[in-house]
Short mmCIF file of C-alpha atoms in Angstrom, two decimals:
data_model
loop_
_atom_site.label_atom_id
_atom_site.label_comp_id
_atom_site.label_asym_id
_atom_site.label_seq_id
_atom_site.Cartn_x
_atom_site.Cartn_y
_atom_site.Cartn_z
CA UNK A 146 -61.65 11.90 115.56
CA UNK A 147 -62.93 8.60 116.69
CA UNK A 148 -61.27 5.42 116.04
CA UNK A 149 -58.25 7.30 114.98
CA UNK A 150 -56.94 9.52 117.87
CA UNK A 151 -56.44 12.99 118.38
CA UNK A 152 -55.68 15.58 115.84
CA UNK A 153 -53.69 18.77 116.19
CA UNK A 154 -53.00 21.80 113.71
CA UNK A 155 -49.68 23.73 113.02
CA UNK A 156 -50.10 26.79 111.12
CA UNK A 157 -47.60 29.35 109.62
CA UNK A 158 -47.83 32.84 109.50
CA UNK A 159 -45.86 35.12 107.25
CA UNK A 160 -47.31 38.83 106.48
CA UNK A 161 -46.82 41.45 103.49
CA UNK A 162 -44.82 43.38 103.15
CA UNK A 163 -43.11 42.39 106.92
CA UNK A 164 -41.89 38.59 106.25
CA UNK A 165 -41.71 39.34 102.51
CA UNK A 166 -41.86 41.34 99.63
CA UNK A 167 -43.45 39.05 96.91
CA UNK A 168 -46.19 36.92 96.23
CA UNK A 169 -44.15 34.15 96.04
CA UNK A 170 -41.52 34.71 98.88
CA UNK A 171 -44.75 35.66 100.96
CA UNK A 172 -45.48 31.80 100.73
CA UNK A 173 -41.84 30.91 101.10
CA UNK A 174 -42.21 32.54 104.71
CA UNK A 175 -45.10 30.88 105.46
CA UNK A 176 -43.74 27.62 104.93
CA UNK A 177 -40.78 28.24 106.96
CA UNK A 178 -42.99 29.29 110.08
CA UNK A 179 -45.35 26.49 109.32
CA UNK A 180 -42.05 24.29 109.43
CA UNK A 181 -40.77 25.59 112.65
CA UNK A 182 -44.34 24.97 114.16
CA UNK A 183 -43.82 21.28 113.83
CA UNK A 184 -40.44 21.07 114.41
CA UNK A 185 -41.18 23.06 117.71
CA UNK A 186 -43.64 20.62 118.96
CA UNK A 187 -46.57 20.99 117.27
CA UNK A 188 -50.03 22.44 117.50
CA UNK A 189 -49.11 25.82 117.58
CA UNK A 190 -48.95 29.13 115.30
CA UNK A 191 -45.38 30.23 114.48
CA UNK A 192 -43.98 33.31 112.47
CA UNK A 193 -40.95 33.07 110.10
CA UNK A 194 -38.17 32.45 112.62
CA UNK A 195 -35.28 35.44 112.16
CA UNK A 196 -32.71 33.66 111.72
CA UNK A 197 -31.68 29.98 110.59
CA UNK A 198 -30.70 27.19 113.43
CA UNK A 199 -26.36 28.49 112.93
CA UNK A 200 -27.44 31.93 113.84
CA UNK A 201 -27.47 33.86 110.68
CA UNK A 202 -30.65 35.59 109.28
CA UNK A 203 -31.86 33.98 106.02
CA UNK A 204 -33.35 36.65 103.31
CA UNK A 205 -36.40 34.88 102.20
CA UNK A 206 -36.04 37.46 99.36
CA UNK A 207 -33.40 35.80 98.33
CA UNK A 208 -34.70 32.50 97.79
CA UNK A 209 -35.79 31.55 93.98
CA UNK A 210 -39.37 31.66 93.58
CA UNK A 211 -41.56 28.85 93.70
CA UNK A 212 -42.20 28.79 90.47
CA UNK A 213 -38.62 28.25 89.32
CA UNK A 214 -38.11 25.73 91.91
CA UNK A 215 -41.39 24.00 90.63
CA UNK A 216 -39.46 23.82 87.18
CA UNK A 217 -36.62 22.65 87.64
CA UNK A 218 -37.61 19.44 89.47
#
């Protein structure tokens, strides 16, 4: 973009029913890859990583929905 620099895109990809299997979960997923995409340097296209940074794997299933976390704060 002129006058203000470059610009780069991260995206995440999570897919039904393999990353998730809900609606809301699915975008739980997604936002996890989407995280890892910026946190692994940007400007890339990351899946839901398998497992969290201490090695165990992290049931997105078993995260509250968005919904209730939307609620609650």
């Amino acid at each position: 973009i002129p006058g203000y620099g470059f610009m780069t895109a991260s995206f995440g990809l999570a897919t039904f029913p393999r990353h998730a299997s809900s609606r809301d979960t699915l975008v739980v997923a997604a936002d996890r890859a989407l995280y890892h995409s910026k946190t692994s340097g940007r400007n890339q296209v990351s899946v839901p990583p398998e497992s969290d940074d201490d090695g165990t794997f992290l049931d997105v299933d078993t995260l509250p929905s968005i919904e209730t976390a939307v609620e609650v704060n």
